Amino acid sequence: MKIKYADLIEQTFDFPQEEFRLNGEELEFHGIPLMEVVRKYGTPLKFTYLPKISENIRKAKGWFRDAMEKTDYKGSYNYCYCTKSSHFSHVVEEALKNDISIETSSAYDLDIVEHLYNAGKLDKDRYVVCNGYKTDDYLERIAHLINAGYKLLPVIDNYQEVDVLNALIDNPFEIGIRIASEEEPKFEFYTSRLGIGYRNIAPFYRDVIQNHPKIKLKMLHFFINTGINDNAYYWNEFNKCLTVYGRLKEVCESLDSLNIGGGFPIKNSLAFDYDYAYMVEEIIAQTKAFSRDAGIDDPHIYTEFGSFTVGESGGTLFKVIYQKRQNDKER
Ligand SMILES: Cc1ncc(COP(=O)(O)O)c(C=O)c1O
C-alpha cells in the first residue's frame, strides 16, 4: 500500500525535477544536499542559491533574443531587476553580473543605486527606471542623481511629479509615463491606482510635455499586476497599450521604448507548466506587427521581472517535529 508522502509526490508529479532530486533518502536542490545544510545550520533556515538568479536572467535574455531574431525585430531588449523583490546585496550584485539595469520603487532604492554606482557595480550608461508613487524624498533623490549626471528615467505615475522634477532638475531630462491598466473584470476596482488612464495620456502629453523646454518623453510603461498570461484580458490590455504607443509616437519623436513591467510567473508548485518562450515570442511578434503596420520603428523593450529573477532561487527549510494520523492510512 502506498501511504507515504513520498508516494504521493511520485504519483502526482514528474520526479525528479530540474532542481530537485533524491540521493538515497536525502533531497538535493541543484545538487546541494539539503540535509547536510540542515545538520550544519539547523532549522528553520532561509537560503538563497545565487546561481539560479543568473540562470533565470540568461534564460529570459535568450527567449527575447530568439524571438527578436525570428521576427527581425530591430529594437533592443533591456532586462531590469526590480529591487523591491529582494534588496539583499548578494542578490542584487549577483543579478548585476548579467549586464542588466535596475528598476526602483522608493527613495530607499535610490540609496542602494547610489551605493552601487560608487562601488562601480552599476553601469552608469544604463537607464535606471524609477517607478512607483513618488514621495518628496524619492523625487529629491531622483533629481539629485540626474543632476549628478546619472541616467535615471523617472516614470510618471502622477501628474504632479512633472512639476516637482522640473523644479528640482537643472538640465533637460527624459521621462517615461505609466499607463494605468484596466483591471480584470472580476476585480473590485476598474482601473489600477498606478499610472495615468489610457484616455488621458495623449492629452497629458500634448498639454504638458510636447512643448516643454526641458522634458522629453522616452518610455511608455505598462504593467498588468495579474501577470503575463495567455488570456484574452492580457492581450486586450497589451494591444490597448500598443495603440497608445502608436498614437503618442505620431507626435513624439523621442519616444522609443516600451516597458512591459514584470509578471513572469514562477514555479511555486512541482506541477508548474508555463511556456515562457511562446509568451515572449507572442509579445515580440505582436509588437513587431504593430510597428510595421503603423510605420514606426520597433520600440526598445524593457522588462522588470522581480519574482522571476529571485523567486526560484530561495527556499526555507523546516523540521517536521511530529506526525499525526488523521485517517485510517495516512500519516
Ligand atoms: C512596476 C512594477 N514592475 C515590476 C514588478 C515586479 O513584478 P513581478 O514580481 O511579477 O515580476 C512590479 C510588481 O508589483 C511592479 O509594480
Tab-separated table of C-alpha atoms and ligand atoms in Angstrom:
chain	number	residue	atom	x	y	z
A	1	MET	CA	0.000	0.000	0.000
A	2	LYS	CA	1.314	3.446	-0.928
A	3	ILE	CA	0.667	5.672	2.043
A	4	LYS	CA	3.812	7.735	2.418
A	5	TYR	CA	4.118	11.373	1.452
A	6	ALA	CA	6.923	10.424	-0.932
A	7	ASP	CA	4.482	8.069	-2.688
A	8	LEU	CA	2.016	10.892	-3.164
A	9	ILE	CA	4.748	13.021	-4.759
A	10	GLU	CA	5.754	10.109	-7.023
A	11	GLN	CA	2.158	9.585	-8.141
A	12	THR	CA	1.212	13.227	-8.608
A	13	PHE	CA	4.260	14.876	-10.161
A	14	ASP	CA	7.032	14.068	-12.569
A	15	PHE	CA	10.003	13.495	-10.304
A	16	PRO	CA	12.958	14.092	-10.158
A	17	GLN	CA	12.655	17.656	-11.419
A	18	GLU	CA	15.126	20.169	-12.813
A	19	GLU	CA	16.121	21.400	-9.350
A	20	PHE	CA	15.067	18.578	-7.008
A	21	ARG	CA	16.299	15.019	-6.887
A	22	LEU	CA	16.712	12.298	-4.312
A	23	ASN	CA	20.136	10.967	-3.420
A	24	GLY	CA	19.296	7.826	-1.477
A	25	GLU	CA	16.914	9.089	1.188
A	26	GLU	CA	18.071	12.695	1.046
A	27	LEU	CA	16.767	15.579	-1.024
A	28	GLU	CA	19.082	17.658	-3.196
A	29	PHE	CA	18.362	21.156	-4.520
A	30	HIS	CA	20.544	21.908	-7.573
A	31	GLY	CA	22.918	19.209	-6.362
A	32	ILE	CA	23.187	20.650	-2.835
A	33	PRO	CA	22.480	18.017	-0.167
A	34	LEU	CA	19.853	19.800	1.931
A	35	MET	CA	20.239	17.520	4.943
A	36	GLU	CA	23.899	18.449	5.176
A	37	VAL	CA	22.900	22.101	5.229
A	38	VAL	CA	20.348	21.342	7.931
A	39	ARG	CA	22.885	19.412	10.019
A	40	LYS	CA	25.309	22.313	9.748
A	41	TYR	CA	22.964	25.273	10.319
A	42	GLY	CA	19.801	23.871	11.910
A	43	THR	CA	16.214	24.850	11.088
A	44	PRO	CA	14.247	26.911	10.299
A	45	LEU	CA	16.650	28.167	7.662
A	46	LYS	CA	16.145	30.540	4.768
A	47	PHE	CA	18.673	30.271	1.960
A	48	THR	CA	19.365	31.734	-1.487
A	49	TYR	CA	21.006	29.750	-4.239
A	50	LEU	CA	22.639	32.569	-6.201
A	51	PRO	CA	23.448	30.733	-9.480
A	52	LYS	CA	19.695	30.376	-10.143
A	53	ILE	CA	19.392	34.179	-10.330
A	54	SER	CA	21.893	34.462	-13.167
A	55	GLU	CA	20.448	31.377	-14.838
A	56	ASN	CA	16.934	32.878	-14.973
A	57	ILE	CA	18.228	36.204	-16.271
A	58	ARG	CA	20.154	34.392	-19.016
A	59	LYS	CA	17.060	32.358	-19.890
A	60	ALA	CA	14.880	35.462	-20.260
A	61	LYS	CA	17.504	37.199	-22.370
A	62	GLY	CA	17.711	34.088	-24.557
A	63	TRP	CA	13.930	33.971	-25.120
A	64	PHE	CA	13.876	37.636	-26.131
A	65	ARG	CA	16.947	37.268	-28.346
A	66	ASP	CA	15.440	34.262	-30.154
A	67	ALA	CA	12.056	35.960	-30.589
A	68	MET	CA	13.702	39.130	-31.907
A	69	GLU	CA	15.845	37.180	-34.355
A	70	LYS	CA	12.842	35.223	-35.587
A	71	THR	CA	10.799	38.357	-36.266
A	72	ASP	CA	13.703	40.511	-37.478
A	73	TYR	CA	12.937	42.858	-34.598
A	74	LYS	CA	15.104	45.974	-34.720
A	75	GLY	CA	14.735	47.286	-31.151
A	76	SER	CA	16.925	46.196	-28.227
A	77	TYR	CA	15.969	44.137	-25.168
A	78	ASN	CA	16.775	45.516	-21.701
A	79	TYR	CA	16.454	43.424	-18.543
A	80	CYS	CA	15.866	45.469	-15.385
A	81	TYR	CA	15.979	43.878	-11.951
A	82	CYS	CA	13.352	45.346	-9.636
A	83	THR	CA	14.983	45.841	-6.290
A	84	LYS	CA	11.758	45.520	-4.312
A	85	SER	CA	11.888	41.752	-4.961
A	86	SER	CA	14.950	41.470	-2.758
A	87	HIS	CA	17.201	44.247	-1.506
A	88	PHE	CA	19.910	41.915	-0.205
A	89	SER	CA	23.271	42.965	-1.582
A	90	HIS	CA	24.296	39.420	-2.517
A	91	VAL	CA	21.100	39.066	-4.580
A	92	VAL	CA	21.328	42.479	-6.269
A	93	GLU	CA	25.031	42.028	-7.008
A	94	GLU	CA	24.503	38.558	-8.466
A	95	ALA	CA	21.784	39.951	-10.766
A	96	LEU	CA	24.086	42.804	-11.819
A	97	LYS	CA	26.726	40.351	-13.067
A	98	ASN	CA	24.480	39.846	-16.103
A	99	ASP	CA	24.729	43.199	-17.857
A	100	ILE	CA	21.333	44.429	-16.699
A	101	SER	CA	19.731	47.540	-15.299
A	102	ILE	CA	17.685	48.334	-12.221
A	103	GLU	CA	14.108	49.397	-11.556
A	104	THR	CA	13.359	51.265	-8.332
A	105	SER	CA	10.182	51.934	-6.376
A	106	SER	CA	11.224	54.107	-3.436
A	107	ALA	CA	13.695	56.662	-2.080
A	108	TYR	CA	15.401	53.856	-0.213
A	109	ASP	CA	16.104	52.052	-3.502
A	110	LEU	CA	17.977	55.102	-4.752
A	111	ASP	CA	20.358	54.965	-1.787
A	112	ILE	CA	21.167	51.454	-2.966
A	113	VAL	CA	21.582	52.660	-6.558
A	114	GLU	CA	23.943	55.441	-5.476
A	115	HIS	CA	25.959	52.975	-3.442
A	116	LEU	CA	26.172	50.616	-6.447
A	117	TYR	CA	27.358	53.471	-8.689
A	118	ASN	CA	30.006	54.460	-6.165
A	119	ALA	CA	31.170	50.864	-5.844
A	120	GLY	CA	31.429	50.582	-9.645
A	121	LYS	CA	28.843	47.766	-9.685
A	122	LEU	CA	26.186	49.514	-11.750
A	123	ASP	CA	26.893	50.651	-15.288
A	124	LYS	CA	26.471	54.444	-15.403
A	125	ASP	CA	25.381	54.342	-19.045
A	126	ARG	CA	22.307	52.223	-18.444
A	127	TYR	CA	18.942	53.662	-17.558
A	128	VAL	CA	17.705	53.184	-14.013
A	129	VAL	CA	13.924	53.125	-14.294
A	130	CYS	CA	12.243	54.885	-11.359
A	131	ASN	CA	8.701	53.686	-10.882
A	132	GLY	CA	6.074	53.916	-8.208
A	133	TYR	CA	4.419	56.680	-6.275
A	134	LYS	CA	6.950	59.471	-5.778
A	135	THR	CA	7.192	60.782	-2.249
A	136	ASP	CA	9.085	64.043	-1.728
A	137	ASP	CA	12.286	62.274	-0.691
A	138	TYR	CA	12.042	59.899	-3.672
A	139	LEU	CA	11.690	62.874	-6.067
A	140	GLU	CA	14.583	64.662	-4.382
A	141	ARG	CA	16.868	61.650	-4.741
A	142	ILE	CA	15.892	61.159	-8.400
A	143	ALA	CA	16.708	64.815	-9.083
A	144	HIS	CA	19.940	64.624	-7.094
A	145	LEU	CA	21.243	61.691	-9.179
A	146	ILE	CA	20.120	63.207	-12.501
A	147	ASN	CA	21.829	66.471	-11.547
A	148	ALA	CA	24.947	64.445	-10.753
A	149	GLY	CA	24.932	63.147	-14.355
A	150	TYR	CA	23.384	59.676	-13.932
A	151	LYS	CA	20.857	58.210	-16.376
A	152	LEU	CA	17.725	57.906	-14.313
A	153	LEU	CA	14.400	57.618	-16.060
A	154	PRO	CA	11.537	58.694	-13.813
A	155	VAL	CA	8.296	57.080	-14.933
A	156	ILE	CA	5.462	59.487	-14.250
A	157	ASP	CA	2.823	57.883	-12.097
A	158	ASN	CA	1.037	61.060	-11.102
A	159	TYR	CA	0.676	64.396	-12.978
A	160	GLN	CA	2.176	66.463	-10.112
A	161	GLU	CA	5.534	64.677	-10.341
A	162	VAL	CA	6.385	66.550	-13.537
A	163	ASP	CA	6.306	69.988	-11.907
A	164	VAL	CA	8.332	68.901	-8.900
A	165	LEU	CA	11.010	67.212	-11.032
A	166	ASN	CA	11.140	70.208	-13.348
A	167	ALA	CA	11.776	72.486	-10.375
A	168	LEU	CA	14.481	70.217	-8.915
A	169	ILE	CA	16.403	69.198	-12.048
A	170	ASP	CA	18.802	71.702	-13.601
A	171	ASN	CA	19.162	70.482	-17.198
A	172	PRO	CA	16.908	68.828	-19.818
A	173	PHE	CA	15.838	65.320	-18.778
A	174	GLU	CA	13.859	62.329	-20.023
A	175	ILE	CA	10.774	60.699	-18.563
A	176	GLY	CA	8.506	57.717	-19.017
A	177	ILE	CA	4.757	57.601	-18.471
A	178	ARG	CA	2.982	54.696	-16.826
A	179	ILE	CA	-0.338	53.586	-18.267
A	180	ALA	CA	-2.912	52.711	-15.629
A	181	SER	CA	-4.176	49.365	-16.862
A	182	GLU	CA	-7.798	48.424	-16.557
A	183	GLU	CA	-8.205	45.667	-14.018
A	184	GLU	CA	-9.661	42.263	-14.753
A	185	PRO	CA	-13.482	42.460	-14.820
A	186	LYS	CA	-13.791	40.404	-11.615
A	187	PHE	CA	-11.632	42.859	-9.662
A	188	GLU	CA	-13.429	45.332	-7.424
A	189	PHE	CA	-11.691	48.422	-8.849
A	190	TYR	CA	-11.953	49.231	-12.547
A	191	THR	CA	-8.562	50.813	-13.026
A	192	SER	CA	-5.170	50.398	-11.430
A	193	ARG	CA	-4.327	53.151	-8.947
A	194	LEU	CA	-0.851	53.260	-10.512
A	195	GLY	CA	-0.217	55.390	-13.569
A	196	ILE	CA	-2.320	57.589	-15.835
A	197	GLY	CA	-5.505	56.387	-17.521
A	198	TYR	CA	-5.344	55.334	-21.209
A	199	ARG	CA	-7.522	58.140	-22.430
A	200	ASN	CA	-5.643	60.825	-20.520
A	201	ILE	CA	-2.137	60.039	-21.721
A	202	ALA	CA	-2.212	61.682	-25.171
A	203	PRO	CA	-3.879	64.896	-23.847
A	204	PHE	CA	-1.392	64.990	-20.934
A	205	TYR	CA	1.493	64.664	-23.369
A	206	ARG	CA	0.070	67.339	-25.673
A	207	ASP	CA	-0.748	69.833	-22.884
A	208	VAL	CA	2.271	69.424	-20.619
A	209	ILE	CA	5.203	67.641	-22.268
A	210	GLN	CA	5.132	68.266	-26.023
A	211	ASN	CA	6.347	71.857	-25.904
A	212	HIS	CA	8.144	71.657	-22.588
A	213	PRO	CA	11.587	73.268	-22.823
A	214	LYS	CA	13.297	70.673	-20.596
A	215	ILE	CA	11.393	67.384	-20.711
A	216	LYS	CA	11.396	64.641	-23.353
A	217	LEU	CA	9.233	61.532	-23.311
A	218	LYS	CA	11.260	58.346	-23.871
A	219	MET	CA	9.247	55.443	-22.500
A	220	LEU	CA	5.721	54.156	-22.202
A	221	HIS	CA	5.296	51.833	-19.240
A	222	PHE	CA	2.663	49.186	-18.903
A	223	PHE	CA	2.246	46.542	-16.209
A	224	ILE	CA	-0.560	44.101	-15.573
A	225	ASN	CA	-0.408	43.049	-11.962
A	226	THR	CA	-2.073	39.697	-12.580
A	227	GLY	CA	0.990	38.783	-14.647
A	228	ILE	CA	1.812	37.880	-18.239
A	229	ASN	CA	-0.814	35.318	-19.148
A	230	ASP	CA	-2.028	33.863	-22.399
A	231	ASN	CA	-5.609	35.022	-21.974
A	232	ALA	CA	-7.965	37.497	-23.624
A	233	TYR	CA	-7.618	40.011	-20.798
A	234	TYR	CA	-3.818	40.243	-21.088
A	235	TRP	CA	-3.746	40.507	-24.880
A	236	ASN	CA	-6.541	43.050	-24.865
A	237	GLU	CA	-4.660	45.283	-22.414
A	238	PHE	CA	-1.416	44.748	-24.300
A	239	ASN	CA	-2.999	45.871	-27.562
A	240	LYS	CA	-4.533	48.925	-25.925
A	241	CYS	CA	-1.039	49.790	-24.741
A	242	LEU	CA	0.385	49.401	-28.259
A	243	THR	CA	-2.373	51.663	-29.567
A	244	VAL	CA	-1.433	54.371	-27.046
A	245	TYR	CA	2.231	53.932	-28.026
A	246	GLY	CA	1.361	54.402	-31.711
A	247	ARG	CA	-0.771	57.457	-31.012
A	248	LEU	CA	1.977	59.087	-28.963
A	249	LYS	CA	4.628	58.187	-31.490
A	250	GLU	CA	2.770	60.201	-34.160
A	251	VAL	CA	3.511	63.373	-32.206
A	252	CYS	CA	6.572	62.397	-30.165
A	253	GLU	CA	9.822	61.639	-31.969
A	254	SER	CA	11.761	60.988	-28.744
A	255	LEU	CA	9.515	58.080	-27.656
A	256	ASP	CA	11.435	54.886	-28.430
A	257	SER	CA	10.901	52.434	-25.553
A	258	LEU	CA	8.123	50.191	-24.319
A	259	ASN	CA	8.372	48.822	-20.784
A	260	ILE	CA	6.168	45.797	-20.147
A	261	GLY	CA	6.953	45.580	-16.411
A	262	GLY	CA	7.227	42.304	-14.532
A	263	GLY	CA	4.764	39.490	-14.290
A	264	PHE	CA	6.515	36.297	-15.375
A	265	PRO	CA	5.089	33.527	-13.199
A	266	ILE	CA	7.406	31.233	-11.258
A	267	LYS	CA	7.477	27.625	-10.281
A	268	ASN	CA	5.632	27.606	-6.980
A	269	SER	CA	4.383	24.054	-7.439
A	270	LEU	CA	6.020	20.887	-8.742
A	271	ALA	CA	3.201	20.775	-11.315
A	272	PHE	CA	4.154	24.169	-12.774
A	273	ASP	CA	3.797	24.441	-16.525
A	274	TYR	CA	4.285	27.722	-18.429
A	275	ASP	CA	5.677	28.260	-21.882
A	276	TYR	CA	7.906	31.330	-21.458
A	277	ALA	CA	9.400	31.163	-24.946
A	278	TYR	CA	5.952	31.124	-26.550
A	279	MET	CA	4.753	34.125	-24.498
A	280	VAL	CA	7.866	36.144	-25.341
A	281	GLU	CA	7.548	35.253	-28.997
A	282	GLU	CA	3.912	36.363	-28.983
A	283	ILE	CA	4.750	39.700	-27.279
A	284	ILE	CA	7.546	40.419	-29.735
A	285	ALA	CA	5.583	39.264	-32.796
A	286	GLN	CA	2.564	41.401	-31.853
A	287	THR	CA	4.742	44.443	-31.185
A	288	LYS	CA	6.594	43.923	-34.465
A	289	ALA	CA	3.324	43.594	-36.424
A	290	PHE	CA	2.014	46.726	-34.750
A	291	SER	CA	5.049	48.869	-35.508
A	292	ARG	CA	5.223	47.610	-39.100
A	293	ASP	CA	1.532	48.458	-39.691
A	294	ALA	CA	1.929	51.853	-38.009
A	295	GLY	CA	5.097	52.600	-39.982
A	296	ILE	CA	7.175	53.267	-36.856
A	297	ASP	CA	10.474	51.879	-35.517
A	298	ASP	CA	10.286	48.786	-33.325
A	299	PRO	CA	10.377	50.050	-29.733
A	300	HIS	CA	13.220	49.049	-27.415
A	301	ILE	CA	11.726	46.588	-24.946
A	302	TYR	CA	12.274	46.823	-21.185
A	303	THR	CA	11.141	44.268	-18.611
A	304	GLU	CA	11.182	44.349	-14.815
A	305	PHE	CA	10.945	40.722	-13.751
A	306	GLY	CA	11.102	40.565	-9.984
A	307	SER	CA	9.644	37.269	-8.790
A	308	PHE	CA	11.114	35.542	-11.833
A	309	THR	CA	14.613	36.814	-11.003
A	310	VAL	CA	14.678	35.751	-7.379
A	311	GLY	CA	11.678	33.544	-6.561
A	312	GLU	CA	13.143	30.261	-7.736
A	313	SER	CA	16.491	30.844	-6.053
A	314	GLY	CA	15.316	30.739	-2.481
A	315	GLY	CA	13.959	28.251	-0.049
A	316	THR	CA	13.082	27.743	3.578
A	317	LEU	CA	13.905	24.556	5.411
A	318	PHE	CA	11.740	23.384	8.279
A	319	LYS	CA	11.952	20.394	10.549
A	320	VAL	CA	8.996	18.014	10.785
A	321	ILE	CA	8.503	17.781	14.526
A	322	TYR	CA	5.626	15.340	14.713
A	323	GLN	CA	3.381	13.204	12.508
A	324	LYS	CA	-0.333	12.804	13.131
A	325	ARG	CA	-2.561	10.063	11.879
A	326	GLN	CA	-5.759	11.798	10.753
A	327	ASN	CA	-7.438	8.882	8.995
A	328	ASP	CA	-7.033	5.131	8.669
A	329	LYS	CA	-3.992	5.115	6.482
A	330	GLU	CA	-2.052	8.319	6.139
A	331	ARG	CA	0.460	9.942	8.372
B	1	LIG	C1	6.147	48.453	-11.853
B	1	LIG	C2	6.429	47.049	-11.473
B	1	LIG	N1	7.421	46.401	-12.123
B	1	LIG	C3	7.741	45.125	-11.785
B	1	LIG	C4	7.079	44.457	-10.773
B	1	LIG	C5	7.514	43.058	-10.438
B	1	LIG	O1	6.553	42.140	-10.768
B	1	LIG	P1	6.873	40.575	-10.758
B	1	LIG	O2	7.434	40.257	-9.430
B	1	LIG	O3	5.527	39.966	-11.013
B	1	LIG	O4	7.813	40.307	-11.881
B	1	LIG	C6	6.041	45.091	-10.091
B	1	LIG	C7	5.328	44.388	-9.024
B	1	LIG	O5	4.448	44.868	-8.365
B	1	LIG	C8	5.701	46.427	-10.460
B	1	LIG	O6	4.717	47.082	-9.855
